[in-house]
Tab-separated table of C-alpha atoms and ligand atoms in Angstrom:
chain	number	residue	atom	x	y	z
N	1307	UNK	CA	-6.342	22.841	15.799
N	1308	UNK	CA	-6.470	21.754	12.469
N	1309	UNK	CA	-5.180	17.869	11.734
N	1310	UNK	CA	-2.971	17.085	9.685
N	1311	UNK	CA	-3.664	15.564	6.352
N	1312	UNK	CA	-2.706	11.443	5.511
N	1313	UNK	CA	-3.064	9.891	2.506
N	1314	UNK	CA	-2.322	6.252	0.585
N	1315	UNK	CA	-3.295	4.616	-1.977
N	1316	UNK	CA	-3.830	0.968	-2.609
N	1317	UNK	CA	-4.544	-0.316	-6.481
N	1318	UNK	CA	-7.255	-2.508	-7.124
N	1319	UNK	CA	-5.215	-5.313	-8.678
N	1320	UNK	CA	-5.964	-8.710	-6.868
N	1321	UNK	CA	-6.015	-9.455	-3.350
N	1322	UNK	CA	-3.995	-8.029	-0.449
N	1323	UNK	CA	-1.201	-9.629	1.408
N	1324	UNK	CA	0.160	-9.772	4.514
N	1325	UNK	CA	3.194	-7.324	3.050
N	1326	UNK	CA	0.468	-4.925	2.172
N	1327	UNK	CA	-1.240	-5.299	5.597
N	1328	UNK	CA	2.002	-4.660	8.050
N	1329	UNK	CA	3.442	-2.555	4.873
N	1330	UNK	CA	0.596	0.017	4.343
N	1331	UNK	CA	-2.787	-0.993	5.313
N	1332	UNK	CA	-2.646	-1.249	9.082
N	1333	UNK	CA	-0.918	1.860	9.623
N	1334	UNK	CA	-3.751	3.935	8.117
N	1335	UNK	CA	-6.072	2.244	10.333
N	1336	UNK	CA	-3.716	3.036	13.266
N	1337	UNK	CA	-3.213	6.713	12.557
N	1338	UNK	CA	-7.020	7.395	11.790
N	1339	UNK	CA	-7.737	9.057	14.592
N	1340	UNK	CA	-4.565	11.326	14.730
N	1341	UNK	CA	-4.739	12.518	10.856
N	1342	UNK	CA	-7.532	13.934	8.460
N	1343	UNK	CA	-7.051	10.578	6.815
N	1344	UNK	CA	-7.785	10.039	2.757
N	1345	UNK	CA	-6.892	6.164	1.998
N	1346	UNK	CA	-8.209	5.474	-1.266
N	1347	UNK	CA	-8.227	3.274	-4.486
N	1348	UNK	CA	-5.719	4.441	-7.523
N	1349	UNK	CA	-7.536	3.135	-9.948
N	1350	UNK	CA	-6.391	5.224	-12.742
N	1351	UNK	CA	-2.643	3.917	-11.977
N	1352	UNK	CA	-3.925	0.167	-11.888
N	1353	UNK	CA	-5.221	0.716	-15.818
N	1354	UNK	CA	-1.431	1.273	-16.571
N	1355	UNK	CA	-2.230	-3.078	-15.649
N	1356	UNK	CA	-5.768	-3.843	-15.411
N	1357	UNK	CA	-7.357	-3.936	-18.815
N	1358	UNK	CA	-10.902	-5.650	-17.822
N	1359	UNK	CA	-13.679	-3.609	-16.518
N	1360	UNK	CA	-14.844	-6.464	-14.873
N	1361	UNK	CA	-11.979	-7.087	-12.611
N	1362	UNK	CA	-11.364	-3.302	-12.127
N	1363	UNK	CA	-14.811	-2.540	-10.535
N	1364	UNK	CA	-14.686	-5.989	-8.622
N	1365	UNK	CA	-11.100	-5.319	-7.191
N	1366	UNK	CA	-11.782	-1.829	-6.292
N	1367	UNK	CA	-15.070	-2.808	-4.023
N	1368	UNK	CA	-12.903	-5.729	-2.985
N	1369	UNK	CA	-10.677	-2.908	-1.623
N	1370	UNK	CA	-12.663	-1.034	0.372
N	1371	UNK	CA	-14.443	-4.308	1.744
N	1372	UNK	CA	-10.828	-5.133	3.059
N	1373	UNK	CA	-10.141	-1.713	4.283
N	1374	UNK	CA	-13.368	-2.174	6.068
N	1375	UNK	CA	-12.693	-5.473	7.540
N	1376	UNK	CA	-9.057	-4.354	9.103
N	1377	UNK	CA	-10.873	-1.962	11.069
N	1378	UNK	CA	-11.045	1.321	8.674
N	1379	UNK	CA	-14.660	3.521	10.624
N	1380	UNK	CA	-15.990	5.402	7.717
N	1381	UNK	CA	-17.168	7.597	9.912
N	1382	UNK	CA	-14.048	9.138	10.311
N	1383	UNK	CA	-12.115	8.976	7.310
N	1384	UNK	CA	-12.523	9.979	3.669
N	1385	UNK	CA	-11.949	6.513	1.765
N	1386	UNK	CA	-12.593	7.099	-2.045
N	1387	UNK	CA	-11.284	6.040	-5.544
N	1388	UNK	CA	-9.300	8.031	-7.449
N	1389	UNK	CA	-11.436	8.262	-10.596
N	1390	UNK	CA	-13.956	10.386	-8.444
N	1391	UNK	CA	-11.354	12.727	-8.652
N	1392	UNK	CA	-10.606	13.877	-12.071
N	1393	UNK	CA	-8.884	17.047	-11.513
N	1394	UNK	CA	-5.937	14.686	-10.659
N	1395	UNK	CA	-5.275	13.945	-14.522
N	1396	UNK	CA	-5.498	17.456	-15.025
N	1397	UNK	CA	-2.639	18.736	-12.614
N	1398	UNK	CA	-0.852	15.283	-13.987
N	1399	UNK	CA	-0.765	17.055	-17.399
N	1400	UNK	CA	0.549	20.455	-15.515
N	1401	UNK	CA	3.133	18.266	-14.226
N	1402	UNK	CA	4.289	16.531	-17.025
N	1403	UNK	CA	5.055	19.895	-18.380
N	1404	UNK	CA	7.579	21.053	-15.887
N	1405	UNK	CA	8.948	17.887	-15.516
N	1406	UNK	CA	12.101	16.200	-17.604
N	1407	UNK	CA	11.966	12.758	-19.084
N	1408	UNK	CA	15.899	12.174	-18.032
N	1409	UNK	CA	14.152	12.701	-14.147
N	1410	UNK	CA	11.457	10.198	-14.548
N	1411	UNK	CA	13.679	8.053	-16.021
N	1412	UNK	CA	15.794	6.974	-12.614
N	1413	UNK	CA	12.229	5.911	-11.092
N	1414	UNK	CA	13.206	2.393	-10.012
N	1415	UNK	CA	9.690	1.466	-10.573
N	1416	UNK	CA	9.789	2.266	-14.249
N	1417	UNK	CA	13.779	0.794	-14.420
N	1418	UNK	CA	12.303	-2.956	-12.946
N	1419	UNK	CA	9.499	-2.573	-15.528
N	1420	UNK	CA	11.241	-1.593	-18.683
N	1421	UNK	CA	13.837	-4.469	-17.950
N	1422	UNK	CA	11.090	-6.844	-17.766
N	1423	UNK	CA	9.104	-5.503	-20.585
N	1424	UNK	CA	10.618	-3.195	-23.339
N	1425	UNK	CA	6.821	-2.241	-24.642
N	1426	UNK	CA	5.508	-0.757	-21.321
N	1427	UNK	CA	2.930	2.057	-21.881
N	1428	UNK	CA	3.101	5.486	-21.414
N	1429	UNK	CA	1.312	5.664	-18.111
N	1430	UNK	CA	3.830	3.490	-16.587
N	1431	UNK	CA	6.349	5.898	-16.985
N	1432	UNK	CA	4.256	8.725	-16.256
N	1433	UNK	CA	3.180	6.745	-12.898
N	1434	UNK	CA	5.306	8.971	-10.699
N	1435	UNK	CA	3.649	12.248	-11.753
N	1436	UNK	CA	0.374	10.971	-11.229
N	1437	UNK	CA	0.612	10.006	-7.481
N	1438	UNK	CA	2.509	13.354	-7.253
N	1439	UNK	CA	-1.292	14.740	-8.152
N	1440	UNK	CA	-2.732	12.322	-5.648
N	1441	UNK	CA	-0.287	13.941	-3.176
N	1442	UNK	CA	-0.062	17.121	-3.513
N	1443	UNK	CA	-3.478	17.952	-5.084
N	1444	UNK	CA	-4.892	17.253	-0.944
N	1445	UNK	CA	-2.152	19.119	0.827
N	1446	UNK	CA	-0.862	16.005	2.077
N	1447	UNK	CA	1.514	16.085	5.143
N	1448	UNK	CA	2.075	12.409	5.508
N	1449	UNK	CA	2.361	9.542	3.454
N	1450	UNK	CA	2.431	5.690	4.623
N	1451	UNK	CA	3.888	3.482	2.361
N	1452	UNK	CA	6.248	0.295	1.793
N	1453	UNK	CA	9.863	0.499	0.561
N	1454	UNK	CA	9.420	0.475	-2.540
N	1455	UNK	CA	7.308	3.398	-2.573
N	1456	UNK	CA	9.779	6.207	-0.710
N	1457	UNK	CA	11.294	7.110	-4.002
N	1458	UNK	CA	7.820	8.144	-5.714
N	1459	UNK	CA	6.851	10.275	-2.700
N	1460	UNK	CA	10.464	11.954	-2.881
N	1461	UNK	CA	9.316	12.534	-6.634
N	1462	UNK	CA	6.482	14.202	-5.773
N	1463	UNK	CA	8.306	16.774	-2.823
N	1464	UNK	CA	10.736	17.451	-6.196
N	1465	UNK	CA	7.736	18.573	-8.131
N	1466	UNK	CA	5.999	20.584	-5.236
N	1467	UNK	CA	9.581	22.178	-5.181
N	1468	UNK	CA	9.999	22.886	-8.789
N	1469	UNK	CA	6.159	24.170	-9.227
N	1470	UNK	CA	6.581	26.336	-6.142
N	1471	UNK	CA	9.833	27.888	-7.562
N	1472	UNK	CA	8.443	28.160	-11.372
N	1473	UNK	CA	5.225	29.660	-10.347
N	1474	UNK	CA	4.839	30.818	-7.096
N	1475	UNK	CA	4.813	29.077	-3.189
N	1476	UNK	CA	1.097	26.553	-3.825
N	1477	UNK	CA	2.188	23.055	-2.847
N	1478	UNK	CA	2.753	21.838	0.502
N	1479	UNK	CA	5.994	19.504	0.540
N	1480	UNK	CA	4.692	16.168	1.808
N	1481	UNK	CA	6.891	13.387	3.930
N	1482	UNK	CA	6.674	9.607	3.533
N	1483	UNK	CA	6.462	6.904	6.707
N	1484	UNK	CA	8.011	3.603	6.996
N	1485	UNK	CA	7.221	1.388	9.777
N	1486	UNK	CA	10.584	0.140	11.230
N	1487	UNK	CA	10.889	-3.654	11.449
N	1488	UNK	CA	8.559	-4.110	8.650
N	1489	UNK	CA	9.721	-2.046	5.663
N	1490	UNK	CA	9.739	-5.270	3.222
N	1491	UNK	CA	7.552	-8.026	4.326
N	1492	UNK	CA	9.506	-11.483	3.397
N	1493	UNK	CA	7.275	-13.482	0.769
N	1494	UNK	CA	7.258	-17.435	1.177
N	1495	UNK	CA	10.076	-17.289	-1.224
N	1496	UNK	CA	12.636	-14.964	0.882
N	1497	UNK	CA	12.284	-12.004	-1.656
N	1498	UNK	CA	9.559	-9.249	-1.234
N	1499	UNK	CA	6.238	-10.253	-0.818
N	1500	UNK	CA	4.480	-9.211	-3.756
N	1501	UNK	CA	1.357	-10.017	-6.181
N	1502	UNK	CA	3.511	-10.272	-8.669
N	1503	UNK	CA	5.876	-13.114	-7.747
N	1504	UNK	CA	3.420	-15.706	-6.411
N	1505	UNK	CA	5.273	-16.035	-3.064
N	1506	UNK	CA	2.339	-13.973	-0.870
N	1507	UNK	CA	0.067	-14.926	2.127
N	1508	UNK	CA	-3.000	-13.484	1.264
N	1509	UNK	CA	-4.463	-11.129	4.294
N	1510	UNK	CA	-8.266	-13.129	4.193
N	1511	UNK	CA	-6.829	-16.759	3.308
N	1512	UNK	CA	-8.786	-19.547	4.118
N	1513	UNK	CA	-6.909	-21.712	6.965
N	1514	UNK	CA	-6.282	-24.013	4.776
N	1515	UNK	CA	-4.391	-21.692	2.258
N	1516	UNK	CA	-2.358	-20.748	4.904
N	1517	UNK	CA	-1.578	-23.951	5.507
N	1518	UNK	CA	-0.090	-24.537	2.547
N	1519	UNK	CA	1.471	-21.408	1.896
N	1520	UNK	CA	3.440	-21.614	5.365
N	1521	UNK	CA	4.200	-25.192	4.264
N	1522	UNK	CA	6.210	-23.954	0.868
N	1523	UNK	CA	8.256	-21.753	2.445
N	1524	UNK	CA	11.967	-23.273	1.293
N	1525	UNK	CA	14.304	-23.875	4.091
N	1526	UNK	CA	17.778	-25.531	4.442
N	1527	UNK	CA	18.089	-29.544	5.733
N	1528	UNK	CA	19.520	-29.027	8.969
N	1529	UNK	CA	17.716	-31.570	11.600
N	1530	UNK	CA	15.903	-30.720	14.870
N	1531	UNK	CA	18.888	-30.680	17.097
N	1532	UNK	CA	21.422	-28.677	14.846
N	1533	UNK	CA	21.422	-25.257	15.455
N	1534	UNK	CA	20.102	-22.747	13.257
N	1535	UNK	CA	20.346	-19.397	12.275
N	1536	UNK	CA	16.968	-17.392	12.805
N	1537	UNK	CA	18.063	-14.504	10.619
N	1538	UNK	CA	19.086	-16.851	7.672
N	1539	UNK	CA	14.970	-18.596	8.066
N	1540	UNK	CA	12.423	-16.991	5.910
N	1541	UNK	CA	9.729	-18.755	8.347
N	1542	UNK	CA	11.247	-16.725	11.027
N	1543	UNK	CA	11.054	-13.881	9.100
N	1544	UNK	CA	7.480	-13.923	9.288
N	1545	UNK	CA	7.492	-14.884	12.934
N	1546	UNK	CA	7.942	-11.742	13.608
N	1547	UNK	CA	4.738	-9.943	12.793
N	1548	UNK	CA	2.986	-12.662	14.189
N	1549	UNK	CA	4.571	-13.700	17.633
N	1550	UNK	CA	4.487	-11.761	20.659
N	1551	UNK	CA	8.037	-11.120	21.719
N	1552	UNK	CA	8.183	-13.789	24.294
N	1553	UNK	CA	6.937	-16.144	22.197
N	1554	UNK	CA	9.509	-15.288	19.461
N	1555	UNK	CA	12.462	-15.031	22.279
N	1556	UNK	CA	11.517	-18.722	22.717
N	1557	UNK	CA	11.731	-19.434	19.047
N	1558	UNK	CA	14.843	-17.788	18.881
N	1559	UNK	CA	16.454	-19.652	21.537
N	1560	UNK	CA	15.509	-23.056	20.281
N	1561	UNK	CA	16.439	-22.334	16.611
N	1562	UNK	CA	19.933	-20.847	18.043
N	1563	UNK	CA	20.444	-24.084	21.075
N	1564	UNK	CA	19.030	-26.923	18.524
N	1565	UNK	CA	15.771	-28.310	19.482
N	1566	UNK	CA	13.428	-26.986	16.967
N	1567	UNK	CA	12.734	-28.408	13.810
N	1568	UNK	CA	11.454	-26.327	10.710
N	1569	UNK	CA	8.402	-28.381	10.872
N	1570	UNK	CA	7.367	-27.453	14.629
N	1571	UNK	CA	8.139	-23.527	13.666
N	1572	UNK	CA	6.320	-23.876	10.818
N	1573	UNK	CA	3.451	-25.668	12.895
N	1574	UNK	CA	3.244	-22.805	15.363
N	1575	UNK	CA	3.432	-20.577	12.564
N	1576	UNK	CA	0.306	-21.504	10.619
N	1577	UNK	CA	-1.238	-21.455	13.763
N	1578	UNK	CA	-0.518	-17.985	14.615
N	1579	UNK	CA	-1.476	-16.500	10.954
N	1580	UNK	CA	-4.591	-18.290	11.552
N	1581	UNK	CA	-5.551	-16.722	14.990
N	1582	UNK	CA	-4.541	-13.468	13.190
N	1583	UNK	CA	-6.074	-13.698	10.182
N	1584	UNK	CA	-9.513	-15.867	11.157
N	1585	UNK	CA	-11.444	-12.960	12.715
N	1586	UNK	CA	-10.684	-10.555	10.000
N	1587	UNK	CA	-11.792	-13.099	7.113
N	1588	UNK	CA	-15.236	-13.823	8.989
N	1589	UNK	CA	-15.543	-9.750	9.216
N	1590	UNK	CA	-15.144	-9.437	5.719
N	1591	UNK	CA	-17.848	-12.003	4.853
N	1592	UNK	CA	-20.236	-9.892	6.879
N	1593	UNK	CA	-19.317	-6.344	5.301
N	1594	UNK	CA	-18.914	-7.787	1.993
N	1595	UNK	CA	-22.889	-8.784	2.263
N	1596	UNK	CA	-23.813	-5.262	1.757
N	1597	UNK	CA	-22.451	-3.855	-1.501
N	1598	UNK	CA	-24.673	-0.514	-1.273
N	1599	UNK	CA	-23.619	0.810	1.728
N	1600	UNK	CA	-20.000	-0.155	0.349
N	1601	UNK	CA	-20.607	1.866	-2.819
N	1602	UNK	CA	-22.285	4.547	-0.449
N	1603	UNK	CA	-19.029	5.159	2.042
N	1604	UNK	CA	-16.809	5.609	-1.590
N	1605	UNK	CA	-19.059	8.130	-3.073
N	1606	UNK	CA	-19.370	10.113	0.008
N	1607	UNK	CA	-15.343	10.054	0.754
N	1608	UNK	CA	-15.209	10.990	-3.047
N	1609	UNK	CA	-17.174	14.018	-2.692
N	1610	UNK	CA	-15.019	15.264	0.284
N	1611	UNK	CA	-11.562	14.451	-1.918
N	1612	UNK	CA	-13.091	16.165	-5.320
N	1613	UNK	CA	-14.375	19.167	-3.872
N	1614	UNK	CA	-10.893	19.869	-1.886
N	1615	UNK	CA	-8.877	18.871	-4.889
N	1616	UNK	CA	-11.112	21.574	-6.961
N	1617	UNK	CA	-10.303	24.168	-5.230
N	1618	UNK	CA	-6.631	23.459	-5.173
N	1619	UNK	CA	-7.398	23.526	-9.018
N	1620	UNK	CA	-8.828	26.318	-8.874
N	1621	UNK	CA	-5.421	28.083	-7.316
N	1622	UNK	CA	-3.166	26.200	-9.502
N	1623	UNK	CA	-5.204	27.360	-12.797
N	1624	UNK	CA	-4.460	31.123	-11.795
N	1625	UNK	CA	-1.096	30.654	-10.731
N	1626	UNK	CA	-0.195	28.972	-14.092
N	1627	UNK	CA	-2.615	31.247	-16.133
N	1628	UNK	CA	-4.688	29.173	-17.386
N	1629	UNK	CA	-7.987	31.325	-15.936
D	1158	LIG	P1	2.474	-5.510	-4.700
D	1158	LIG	O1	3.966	-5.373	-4.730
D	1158	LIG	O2	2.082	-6.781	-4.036
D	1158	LIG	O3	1.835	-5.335	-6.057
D	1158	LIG	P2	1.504	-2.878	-4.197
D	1158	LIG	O4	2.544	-2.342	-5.118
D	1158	LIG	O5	0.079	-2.825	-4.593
D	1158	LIG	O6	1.906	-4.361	-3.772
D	1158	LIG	O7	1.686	-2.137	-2.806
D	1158	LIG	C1	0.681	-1.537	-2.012
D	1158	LIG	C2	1.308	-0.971	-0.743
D	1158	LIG	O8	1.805	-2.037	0.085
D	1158	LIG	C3	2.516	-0.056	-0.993
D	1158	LIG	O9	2.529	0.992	-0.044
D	1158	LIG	C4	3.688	-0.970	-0.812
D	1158	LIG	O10	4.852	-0.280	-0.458
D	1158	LIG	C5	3.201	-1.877	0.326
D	1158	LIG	N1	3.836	-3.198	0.203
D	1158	LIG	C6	3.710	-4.063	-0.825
D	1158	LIG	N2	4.436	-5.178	-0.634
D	1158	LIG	C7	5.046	-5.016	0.571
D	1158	LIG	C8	5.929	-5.816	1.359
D	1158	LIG	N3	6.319	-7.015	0.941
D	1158	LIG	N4	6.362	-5.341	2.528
D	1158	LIG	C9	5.954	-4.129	2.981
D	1158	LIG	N5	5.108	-3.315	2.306
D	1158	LIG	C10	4.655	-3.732	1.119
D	1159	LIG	N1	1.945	3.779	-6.277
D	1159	LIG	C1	1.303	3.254	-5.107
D	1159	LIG	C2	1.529	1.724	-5.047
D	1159	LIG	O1	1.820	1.106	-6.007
D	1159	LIG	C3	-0.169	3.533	-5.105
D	1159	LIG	C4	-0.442	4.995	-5.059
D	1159	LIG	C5	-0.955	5.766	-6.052
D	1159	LIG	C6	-0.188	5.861	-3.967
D	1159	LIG	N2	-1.070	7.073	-5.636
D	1159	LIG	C7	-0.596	7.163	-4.374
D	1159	LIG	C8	0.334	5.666	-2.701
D	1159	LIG	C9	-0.471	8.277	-3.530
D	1159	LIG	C10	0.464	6.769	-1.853
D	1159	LIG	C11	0.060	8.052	-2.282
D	1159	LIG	O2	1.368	1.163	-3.996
């Protein structure tokens, strides 16, 4: 029997955290061997941000090198960046046109952006359509992603939907997956871990950047014997994805009976993001040593992606008579 088809994207803009990892990342690498799996690199939606050429081609090997690293086998999925699949821009443009601006307009992606920047460019608000393409342009059944990220994949069922009913049944209607417990990754700050606030943990830090990260994390001036409330601690927030559940049982019960101080949780804390994350840094160093073979494993994953999305063109050209 056929598998079914996976796919997620991760944009090549700067280096991945531990919200990405627990988010996104690791749950590709767990379901490779259950999906026909297509992670790959949106670079076209990381120029609606990235204007240097430089960074863009660095960050997007940088991607794949971490994909690599967290245990991603080649061998048995398609990894590739989105630019080696053009025909996505076309169906984007198909899209746009059945597609009202009054819709796009409730994305909450483009809301947070326009209220932070009045002059955001067209292919921010456009964003939505264009990872409907990634979508729906592969048959995608499944689609692993954080939070913040549900919305856009309920976008794209709505266009499959709409296109279906305009023009004929064509687009499978694809479902998105959250991984319970860890839908929003705390940063060191309590909000959402993100690139973009300066409060991540970055998923190949140096030991001593973790250090210091866990270190900054804000917490309130109780003293070692007061009790405390574990849900209320963003240090025990990110206990959680790194304890194993005796270990955080223990936690709990000393931060709840008094006994703990935030500088012993933070201790074993640091030390546990360092067992985690030490093996997968040293890893990376080795893969990142051979940038061929790198480049190699994209353009062979591209070739796979482009030649299914063409003929999906190929069927959505008739149906909307353009051959
Ligand atoms: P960032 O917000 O840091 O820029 P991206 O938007 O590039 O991250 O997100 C890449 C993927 O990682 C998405 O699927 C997103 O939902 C997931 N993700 C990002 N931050 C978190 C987080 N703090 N917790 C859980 N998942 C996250
Ligand atoms: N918008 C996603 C993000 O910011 C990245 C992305 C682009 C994506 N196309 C996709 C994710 C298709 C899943 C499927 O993280």
């Amino acid at each position: 029997m056929n598998k079914k088809i996976l796919l997620s994207g991760i944009k090549p803009t700067g280096r991945p955290h531990i919200g990405n990892y627990f988010g996104m990342m690791k749950q590709i690498v767990d379901m490779q061997e259950e999906y026909d799996s297509f992670p790959f690199i949106p670079n076209y939606h990381a120029l609606t941000s990235v204007h240097s050429a430089e960074d863009m081609q660095r960050d997007t090997l940088d991607v794949v090198i971490d994909f690599l690293a967290i245990g991603l086998d080649p061998e048995k999925v398609n990894l590739f960046k989105q630019s080696d699949v053009p025909q996505v821009t076309e169906l984007t443009w198909i899209f746009n046109c059945i597609t009202t601006m009054p819709y796009l307009m409730r994305a909450h992606a483009f809301k947070d952006s326009e209220a932070k920047n009045k002059d955001i460019n067209i292919g921010v608000f456009d964003y939505p359509i264009l990872m409907a393409a990634d979508i729906l342009i592969q048959d995608t059944d499944l689609v692993p992603v954080g939070k913040d990220q549900i919305q856009h994949v309920e976008m794209a069922r709505d266009i499959a939907e709409k296109f279906n009913k305009i023009f004929g049944e064509t687009f499978k209607l694809p479902k998105s997956k959250l991984v319970s417990g860890v839908e929003v990754v705390q940063g060191t700050d309590g909000q959402k871990m993100s690139k973009s606030y300066g409060n991540t943990i970055e998923l190949f830090a140096e030991d001593e950047e973790i250090h210091k990260a866990v270190m900054s994390i804000p917490t309130d001036s109780k003293d070692i014997l007061e009790s405390k409330d574990p849900e209320e601690c963003n240090v025990f927030a990110l206990h959680k994805l790194f304890s194993t559940e005796d270990e955080l049982g223990e936690i709990r019960k000393k931060y709840v009976e008094g006994g703990m101080g935030y500088k012993e949780s933070k201790d074993i804390l640091v030390k546990n993001i360092q067992d985690f994350i030490g093996p997968l840094r040293e890893k990376r160093k080795e893969i990142a040593k051979n940038p061929d073979k790198i480049i190699e494993i994209l353009n062979k994953g591209g070739e796979v992606a482009r030649q299914r999305a063409e003929e999906k063109m190929k069927e959505v050209r008739k149906k909307v008579g353009l051959i």
